Short mmCIF file of C-alpha atoms in Angstrom, two decimals:
data_model
loop_
_atom_site.label_atom_id
_atom_site.label_comp_id
_atom_site.label_asym_id
_atom_site.label_seq_id
_atom_site.Cartn_x
_atom_site.Cartn_y
_atom_site.Cartn_z
CA UNK R 668 0.30 24.47 12.75
CA UNK R 669 0.72 28.20 12.29
CA UNK R 670 -1.12 30.15 9.62
CA UNK R 671 2.34 31.39 8.68
CA UNK R 672 3.36 27.88 7.55
CA UNK R 673 0.34 27.62 5.28
CA UNK R 674 0.89 31.10 3.85
CA UNK R 675 4.58 30.53 3.16
CA UNK R 676 3.81 27.20 1.49
CA UNK R 677 0.99 28.74 -0.56
CA UNK R 678 3.32 31.40 -1.90
CA UNK R 679 6.07 28.92 -2.73
CA UNK R 680 3.74 26.45 -4.44
CA UNK R 681 2.00 29.16 -6.47
CA UNK R 682 5.37 30.54 -7.57
CA UNK R 683 6.53 27.09 -8.69
CA UNK R 684 3.36 26.30 -10.66
CA UNK R 685 3.39 29.74 -12.30
CA UNK R 686 6.97 29.12 -13.41
CA UNK R 687 6.25 25.60 -14.66
CA UNK R 688 2.88 26.20 -16.32
CA UNK R 689 2.70 29.84 -17.29
CA UNK R 690 6.26 30.90 -18.06
CA UNK R 691 6.68 32.76 -14.78
CA UNK R 692 10.15 33.53 -13.35
CA UNK R 693 12.09 30.56 -11.96
CA UNK R 694 11.75 30.38 -8.19
CA UNK R 695 15.08 30.63 -6.40
CA UNK R 696 17.08 27.62 -5.37
CA UNK R 697 15.75 25.11 -7.91
CA UNK R 698 17.91 23.32 -10.45
CA UNK R 699 17.17 25.16 -13.70
CA UNK R 700 17.62 22.02 -15.80
CA UNK R 701 15.15 20.07 -13.67
CA UNK R 702 12.66 22.94 -13.84
CA UNK R 703 12.80 22.69 -17.64
CA UNK R 704 12.45 18.90 -17.54
CA UNK R 705 9.42 19.19 -15.24
CA UNK R 706 7.79 21.93 -17.32
CA UNK R 707 8.24 19.88 -20.49
CA UNK R 708 6.89 16.77 -18.83
CA UNK R 709 3.76 18.54 -17.53
CA UNK R 710 3.18 20.11 -20.95
CA UNK R 711 3.62 16.74 -22.71
CA UNK R 712 1.12 15.09 -20.36
CA UNK R 713 -1.43 17.85 -20.92
CA UNK R 714 -0.87 17.76 -24.69
CA UNK R 715 -1.32 13.99 -24.73
CA UNK R 716 -4.61 14.19 -22.86
CA UNK R 717 -5.98 16.89 -25.16
CA UNK R 718 -4.80 14.92 -28.22
CA UNK R 719 -6.75 11.91 -26.93
CA UNK R 720 -9.87 13.99 -26.31
CA UNK R 721 -9.74 16.01 -29.57
CA UNK R 722 -8.38 13.59 -32.22
CA UNK R 723 -10.11 15.51 -35.04
CA UNK R 724 -8.16 18.67 -34.13
CA UNK R 725 -4.91 16.68 -34.07
CA UNK R 726 -5.69 15.26 -37.53
CA UNK R 727 -6.65 18.64 -38.96
CA UNK R 728 -3.62 20.44 -37.55
CA UNK R 729 -1.12 17.64 -38.26
CA UNK R 730 2.41 19.04 -37.73
CA UNK R 731 1.01 22.31 -36.45
CA UNK R 732 -0.76 20.67 -33.50
CA UNK R 733 2.24 20.54 -31.21
CA UNK R 734 3.55 24.12 -31.61
CA UNK R 735 0.03 25.51 -31.52
CA UNK R 736 -0.93 23.54 -28.46
CA UNK R 737 2.25 24.54 -26.66
CA UNK R 738 1.57 28.21 -27.39
CA UNK R 739 -2.03 27.87 -26.19
CA UNK R 740 -0.99 26.00 -23.05
CA UNK R 741 1.56 28.58 -21.93
CA UNK R 742 -0.97 31.39 -22.34
CA UNK R 743 -3.77 29.35 -20.70
CA UNK R 744 -2.49 27.29 -17.78
CA UNK R 745 -5.05 24.80 -16.44
CA UNK R 746 -7.16 26.49 -13.78
CA UNK R 747 -7.78 24.57 -10.54
CA UNK R 748 -11.09 22.74 -10.75
CA UNK R 749 -11.18 22.70 -14.56
CA UNK R 750 -11.68 19.46 -16.47
CA UNK R 751 -9.59 17.95 -19.24
CA UNK R 752 -12.57 18.07 -21.63
CA UNK R 753 -12.91 21.80 -21.02
CA UNK R 754 -9.22 22.17 -21.79
CA UNK R 755 -9.63 20.30 -25.09
CA UNK R 756 -12.69 22.38 -26.02
CA UNK R 757 -10.90 25.63 -25.12
CA UNK R 758 -7.91 24.67 -27.25
CA UNK R 759 -10.00 23.88 -30.35
CA UNK R 760 -11.94 27.15 -29.88
CA UNK R 761 -8.64 29.04 -29.54
CA UNK R 762 -7.26 27.37 -32.69
CA UNK R 763 -10.46 28.23 -34.56
CA UNK R 764 -10.33 31.86 -33.42
CA UNK R 765 -6.91 32.27 -34.96
CA UNK R 766 -7.94 30.55 -38.16
CA UNK R 767 -5.86 27.40 -37.65
CA UNK R 768 -8.99 25.27 -37.63
CA UNK R 769 -12.01 25.87 -39.88
CA UNK R 770 -14.95 27.59 -38.20
CA UNK R 771 -17.85 25.41 -37.09
CA UNK R 772 -20.51 25.55 -39.78
CA UNK R 773 -23.81 26.62 -38.29
CA UNK R 774 -26.40 23.88 -38.76
CA UNK R 775 -29.15 24.87 -41.17
CA UNK R 776 -32.53 23.96 -39.94
CA UNK R 777 -33.56 22.51 -43.32
CA UNK R 778 -30.51 20.25 -43.66
CA UNK R 779 -31.35 16.58 -43.40
CA UNK R 780 -29.10 15.28 -40.66
CA UNK R 781 -29.78 11.59 -41.25
CA UNK R 782 -28.07 10.60 -44.44
CA UNK Z 733 -5.19 0.92 14.43
CA UNK Z 734 -4.65 -2.64 13.23
CA UNK Z 735 -2.64 -3.98 10.34
CA UNK Z 736 -3.87 -4.39 6.80
CA UNK Z 737 -5.29 -7.80 5.84
CA UNK Z 738 -3.33 -9.73 3.24
CA UNK Z 739 -4.15 -8.51 -0.25
CA UNK Z 740 -1.85 -10.61 -2.44
CA UNK Z 741 -0.81 -9.64 -5.96
CA UNK Z 742 -3.06 -7.39 -8.02
CA UNK Z 743 -3.32 -5.12 -11.00
CA UNK Z 744 -4.71 -1.64 -11.60
CA UNK Z 745 -8.17 -1.94 -13.17
CA UNK Z 746 -8.60 0.39 -16.15
CA UNK Z 747 -11.61 0.52 -18.48
CA UNK Z 748 -9.32 -0.21 -21.46
CA UNK Z 749 -8.21 -3.56 -19.99
CA UNK Z 750 -11.36 -4.55 -18.11
CA UNK Z 751 -11.69 -7.92 -19.85
CA UNK Z 752 -7.99 -8.61 -19.43
CA UNK Z 753 -8.21 -7.97 -15.70
CA UNK Z 754 -11.28 -10.23 -15.47
CA UNK Z 755 -9.62 -13.16 -17.22
CA UNK Z 756 -6.03 -12.89 -15.95
CA UNK Z 757 -5.28 -15.78 -13.61
CA UNK Z 758 -4.55 -15.07 -9.96
CA UNK Z 759 -5.66 -11.46 -9.63
CA UNK Z 760 -5.98 -11.22 -5.85
CA UNK Z 761 -7.07 -7.57 -5.77
CA UNK Z 762 -7.46 -4.54 -8.02
CA UNK Z 763 -7.23 -0.80 -7.65
CA UNK Z 764 -9.43 1.77 -9.37
CA UNK Z 765 -8.82 5.47 -9.91
CA UNK Z 766 -11.50 6.95 -7.67
CA UNK Z 767 -11.96 10.11 -9.75
CA UNK Z 768 -12.98 8.00 -12.77
CA UNK Z 769 -15.88 6.30 -10.98
CA UNK Z 770 -19.44 7.38 -10.31
CA UNK Z 771 -20.99 5.57 -7.40
CA UNK Z 772 -24.35 5.41 -9.21
CA UNK Z 773 -22.84 3.90 -12.36
CA UNK Z 774 -20.09 1.51 -11.38
CA UNK Z 775 -18.64 -0.36 -14.37
CA UNK Z 776 -20.06 -3.86 -14.81
CA UNK Z 777 -16.55 -5.27 -14.77
CA UNK Z 778 -15.95 -3.83 -11.30
CA UNK Z 779 -19.25 -5.24 -10.04
CA UNK Z 780 -18.30 -8.63 -11.47
CA UNK Z 781 -14.95 -8.56 -9.65
CA UNK Z 782 -16.71 -7.61 -6.42
CA UNK Z 783 -19.13 -10.53 -6.88
CA UNK Z 784 -16.14 -12.81 -7.18
CA UNK Z 785 -14.91 -11.43 -3.87
CA UNK Z 786 -11.92 -9.58 -5.35
CA UNK Z 787 -11.13 -6.53 -3.17
CA UNK Z 788 -11.33 -3.27 -5.15
CA UNK Z 789 -9.31 -0.42 -3.61
CA UNK Z 790 -10.04 3.19 -4.59
CA UNK Z 791 -6.89 5.15 -5.40
CA UNK Z 792 -7.25 8.95 -5.59
CA UNK Z 793 -5.07 11.36 -7.53
CA UNK Z 794 -6.66 14.71 -6.81
CA UNK Z 795 -6.95 15.29 -3.06
CA UNK Z 796 -3.79 17.42 -3.24
CA UNK Z 797 -3.15 16.85 0.46
CA UNK Z 798 0.24 18.56 0.24
CA UNK Z 799 -1.35 21.81 -0.98
CA UNK Z 800 -1.39 24.92 1.13
CA UNK Z 801 -5.03 25.23 0.03
CA UNK Z 802 -7.60 23.80 2.43
CA UNK Z 803 -8.74 20.23 1.75
CA UNK Z 804 -11.50 20.00 -0.86
CA UNK Z 805 -14.36 18.39 1.11
CA UNK Z 806 -16.17 17.25 -2.04
CA UNK Z 807 -13.20 15.26 -3.28
CA UNK Z 808 -12.78 13.55 0.10
CA UNK Z 809 -16.50 12.82 0.23
CA UNK Z 810 -16.41 11.29 -3.26
CA UNK Z 811 -13.48 9.06 -2.33
CA UNK Z 812 -15.31 7.93 0.81
CA UNK Z 813 -18.50 7.16 -1.09
CA UNK Z 814 -16.57 5.10 -3.67
CA UNK Z 815 -14.93 3.16 -0.81
CA UNK Z 816 -18.35 2.44 0.71
CA UNK Z 817 -19.90 1.44 -2.63
CA UNK Z 818 -17.04 -1.03 -3.19
CA UNK Z 819 -16.79 -2.25 0.40
CA UNK Z 820 -13.12 -1.31 0.28
CA UNK Z 821 -10.91 -1.86 3.33
CA UNK Z 822 -8.86 1.27 2.65
CA UNK Z 823 -8.29 4.15 0.23
CA UNK Z 824 -5.18 5.95 -0.91
CA UNK Z 825 -3.77 9.11 -2.47
CA UNK Z 826 -0.28 10.60 -2.72
CA UNK Z 827 2.13 12.75 -0.75
CA UNK Z 828 1.96 15.58 -3.25
CA UNK Z 829 0.15 18.69 -4.37
CA UNK Z 830 -1.59 19.32 -7.70
CA UNK Z 831 -3.25 22.69 -7.11
CA UNK Z 832 -1.79 26.02 -6.01
CA UNK Z 833 -2.40 29.69 -6.72
CA UNK Z 834 -5.56 28.84 -8.65
CA UNK Z 835 -3.65 26.60 -11.10
CA UNK Z 836 -3.74 22.85 -11.66
CA UNK Z 837 -0.44 21.16 -12.54
CA UNK Z 838 -2.21 18.16 -14.07
CA UNK Z 839 0.26 15.86 -12.38
CA UNK Z 840 1.53 14.92 -8.93
CA UNK Z 841 4.04 17.49 -7.70
CA UNK Z 842 6.47 17.02 -4.81
CA UNK Z 843 6.03 19.00 -1.61
CA UNK Z 844 8.99 20.73 0.03
CA UNK Z 845 10.52 18.46 2.67
CA UNK Z 846 10.40 21.17 5.32
CA UNK Z 847 8.77 21.29 8.77
CA UNK Z 848 6.35 23.93 7.47
CA UNK Z 849 5.17 21.76 4.59
CA UNK Z 850 4.98 18.69 6.85
CA UNK Z 851 2.79 20.61 9.34
CA UNK Z 852 0.40 21.60 6.54
CA UNK Z 853 0.33 18.06 5.13
CA UNK Z 854 -0.34 16.56 8.57
CA UNK Z 855 -3.24 18.97 9.15
CA UNK Z 856 -4.70 18.17 5.72
CA UNK Z 857 -4.31 14.41 6.17
CA UNK Z 858 -6.06 14.58 9.55
CA UNK Z 859 -8.94 16.50 7.96
CA UNK Z 860 -9.25 13.88 5.22
CA UNK Z 861 -9.05 11.00 7.69
CA UNK Z 862 -11.80 12.53 9.84
CA UNK Z 863 -14.07 12.52 6.81
CA UNK Z 864 -13.24 9.09 5.37
CA UNK Z 865 -15.03 5.87 6.37
CA UNK Z 866 -11.88 3.70 6.06
CA UNK Z 867 -8.13 4.09 6.69
CA UNK Z 868 -6.03 6.20 4.33
CA UNK Z 869 -2.72 5.11 2.81
CA UNK Z 870 -0.37 7.65 1.23
CA UNK Z 871 2.04 7.00 -1.60
CA UNK Z 872 5.55 8.30 -2.36
CA UNK Z 873 5.62 9.96 -5.79
CA UNK Z 874 8.11 10.06 -8.63
CA UNK Z 875 9.44 13.62 -8.66
CA UNK Z 876 11.34 15.21 -11.50
CA UNK Z 877 12.59 18.07 -9.37
CA UNK Z 878 13.47 18.75 -5.80
CA UNK Z 879 12.65 21.74 -3.63
CA UNK Z 880 15.59 23.67 -2.19
CA UNK Z 881 16.25 23.79 1.56
CA UNK Z 882 14.88 20.33 2.38
CA UNK Z 883 15.20 19.66 6.11
CA UNK Z 884 14.34 15.94 6.00
CA UNK Z 885 15.07 13.00 3.73
CA UNK Z 886 12.06 11.55 1.91
CA UNK Z 887 12.10 8.57 4.28
CA UNK Z 888 12.18 10.78 7.40
CA UNK Z 889 9.41 12.94 5.97
CA UNK Z 890 7.15 9.90 5.44
CA UNK Z 891 8.09 8.44 8.83
CA UNK Z 892 7.09 11.69 10.58
CA UNK Z 893 3.87 11.83 8.56
CA UNK Z 894 2.93 8.29 9.68
CA UNK Z 895 3.92 9.01 13.27
CA UNK Z 896 1.71 12.10 13.43
CA UNK Z 897 -1.32 10.92 11.45
CA UNK Z 898 -1.28 7.12 11.87
CA UNK Z 899 -1.81 6.82 8.11
CA UNK Z 900 -0.68 3.76 6.18
CA UNK Z 901 1.97 3.82 3.47
CA UNK Z 902 1.63 2.79 -0.14
CA UNK Z 903 5.18 2.41 -1.37
CA UNK Z 904 5.78 2.65 -5.11
CA UNK Z 905 9.11 1.00 -5.90
CA UNK Z 906 9.11 2.41 -9.45
CA UNK Z 907 8.82 5.90 -7.97
CA UNK Z 908 11.62 5.05 -5.60
CA UNK Z 909 13.72 4.01 -8.61
CA UNK Z 910 12.77 7.22 -10.42
CA UNK Z 911 13.87 9.39 -7.51
CA UNK Z 912 17.09 7.44 -7.10
CA UNK Z 913 17.85 7.83 -10.80
CA UNK Z 914 16.74 11.45 -11.22
CA UNK Z 915 17.37 13.04 -7.83
CA UNK Z 916 19.93 10.78 -6.19
CA UNK Z 917 17.64 9.49 -3.41
CA UNK Z 918 19.24 6.50 -1.64
CA UNK Z 919 16.59 3.75 -1.92
CA UNK Z 920 18.11 1.58 0.81
CA UNK Z 921 18.18 4.47 3.25
CA UNK Z 922 14.58 5.27 2.26
CA UNK Z 923 13.53 1.69 3.02
CA UNK Z 924 15.44 1.79 6.32
CA UNK Z 925 13.77 5.03 7.41
CA UNK Z 926 10.11 4.34 6.67
CA UNK Z 927 7.94 2.44 9.17
CA UNK Z 928 7.43 -0.78 7.20
CA UNK Z 929 4.93 -2.05 9.77
CA UNK Z 930 2.55 0.60 8.39
CA UNK Z 931 2.90 -0.65 4.82
CA UNK Z 932 -0.51 -1.21 3.21
CA UNK Z 933 0.76 -2.36 -0.16
CA UNK Z 934 3.29 -1.74 -2.89
CA UNK Z 935 3.04 -0.35 -6.42
CA UNK Z 936 5.15 -1.69 -9.27
CA UNK Z 937 5.12 0.04 -12.66
CA UNK Z 938 7.04 0.42 -15.87
CA UNK Z 939 8.85 3.43 -17.25
CA UNK Z 940 11.45 4.56 -19.70
CA UNK Z 941 14.66 6.52 -19.64
CA UNK Z 942 15.07 9.41 -22.08
CA UNK Z 943 18.09 11.73 -22.19
CA UNK Z 944 19.26 10.54 -18.80
CA UNK Z 945 15.87 11.14 -17.14
CA UNK Z 946 13.73 8.21 -16.00
CA UNK Z 947 10.06 8.79 -16.73
CA UNK Z 948 7.50 6.89 -14.68
CA UNK Z 949 5.16 6.36 -17.64
CA UNK Z 950 3.13 3.30 -16.60
CA UNK Z 951 3.19 2.68 -20.36
CA UNK Z 952 6.38 0.59 -20.66
CA UNK Z 953 7.61 -2.71 -19.26
CA UNK Z 954 8.71 -2.96 -15.64
CA UNK Z 955 12.49 -2.56 -15.42
CA UNK Z 956 14.63 -5.20 -13.70
CA UNK Z 957 15.97 -2.42 -11.41
CA UNK Z 958 12.43 -1.85 -10.15
CA UNK Z 959 11.98 -5.55 -9.41
CA UNK Z 960 15.33 -5.45 -7.60
CA UNK Z 961 13.95 -2.72 -5.35
CA UNK Z 962 10.88 -4.86 -4.71
CA UNK Z 963 13.33 -7.57 -3.69
CA UNK Z 964 15.11 -5.12 -1.34
CA UNK Z 965 11.77 -4.26 0.24
CA UNK Z 966 10.84 -7.96 0.45
CA UNK Z 967 14.08 -8.67 2.29
CA UNK Z 968 12.87 -6.30 5.02
CA UNK Z 969 9.16 -7.06 5.17
CA UNK Z 970 6.51 -9.35 3.67
CA UNK Z 971 4.20 -6.71 2.12
CA UNK Z 972 0.43 -7.30 2.52
CA UNK Z 973 -0.01 -6.62 -1.19
CA UNK Z 974 1.77 -5.72 -4.43
CA UNK Z 975 -0.04 -4.15 -7.38
CA UNK Z 976 1.06 -3.76 -10.99
CA UNK Z 977 0.07 -0.43 -12.59
CA UNK Z 978 -0.30 -0.10 -16.35
CA UNK Z 979 -2.07 2.98 -17.69
CA UNK Z 980 -1.32 3.20 -21.40
CA UNK Z 981 0.19 1.42 -24.41
CA UNK Z 982 -1.38 -1.80 -23.12
CA UNK Z 983 0.53 -4.99 -23.93
CA UNK Z 984 -0.92 -8.48 -24.47
CA UNK Z 985 -2.58 -10.37 -21.64
CA UNK Z 986 0.39 -12.74 -21.68
CA UNK Z 987 2.81 -9.89 -21.09
CA UNK Z 988 0.81 -8.53 -18.16
CA UNK Z 989 0.48 -12.04 -16.70
CA UNK Z 990 4.26 -12.37 -17.10
CA UNK Z 991 4.88 -9.17 -15.15
CA UNK Z 992 2.58 -10.35 -12.36
CA UNK Z 993 4.39 -13.71 -12.32
CA UNK Z 994 7.72 -11.85 -12.07
CA UNK Z 995 6.37 -9.96 -9.05
CA UNK Z 996 5.29 -13.23 -7.43
CA UNK Z 997 8.71 -14.71 -8.09
CA UNK Z 998 10.42 -11.79 -6.32
CA UNK Z 999 8.05 -12.08 -3.37
CA UNK Z 1000 8.80 -15.80 -3.13
CA UNK Z 1001 12.54 -15.08 -3.17
CA UNK Z 1002 12.95 -16.46 -6.70
CA UNK Z 1003 13.38 -13.04 -8.34
#
């Protein structure tokens, strides 16, 4: 195999994932409708996994969960090697930062935790 | 390399249905998602199945062997160690990529069916095989889109892959249905083109059609069309094994047993 084959494939695959996950330009030659179907499907899968891992955020955000998650996801595509739990934690932190979720109350050292 | 021993009819083991899998009648073998297991802490249910002599086959989803990126040695090593811990006769992953350009798609993506992409895949598969203790089987995926400028049909692509790497095939008839429905793949031509003598086993799964797109959800009942494709395959070859995959929205034990019985009926020519 030539290094050229690997390089050409790397470019093409990166271009496709950037388009599907991060709102990058559509790579040439693909069916635009199918690109949209695929992008939606990948987003729905990711949203479903985060919803399963962060049910309290889903409850708190209610109807706002989906649009907020979709905005977060487009701006923060999953990085290779990252874990789903990290994705869920990053989303809740992002939602907190923009005031959509209440801030985490710092634990007071004198509070009795066992009640 | 020899043929695969007879596996029979099985079901995908998932933690959510561990008791179901243990008590379903006639589970000849199971499959586990390799990435979900730690060799040091295998689930009790899996150990119980092994004690009963039920083969447990590790199925990987993250090797990304179709990626232009070099093979991740740690992932291959993990898959191999799971296979050894389970005494598995073979392992599997998919003909796909999940990582590129530093991003993770979170799902199995199709590779271009070009000579370039095939060369890269072959090199990656050989690297994985050299570092695995047991044979590797590779599965056809359900794709929602198709790369432009394909030089080979999906069947030819898989046939060349087998020819050059001596890997086994894991044929998913639900994925075959998905590609026929969504991309216009001809399932009969696919079955004619692949080397069926290298078939390790078959996947059967449920899905749902929304807005004219078939989604391979593994969370719905198996469609009759998918069982028909299993019948088409059965008319060409007696597969060593067939495995039902269910990953979400779990139905009753009776319903799962019914789907396994339907698979057996097709295999016996009563479908």
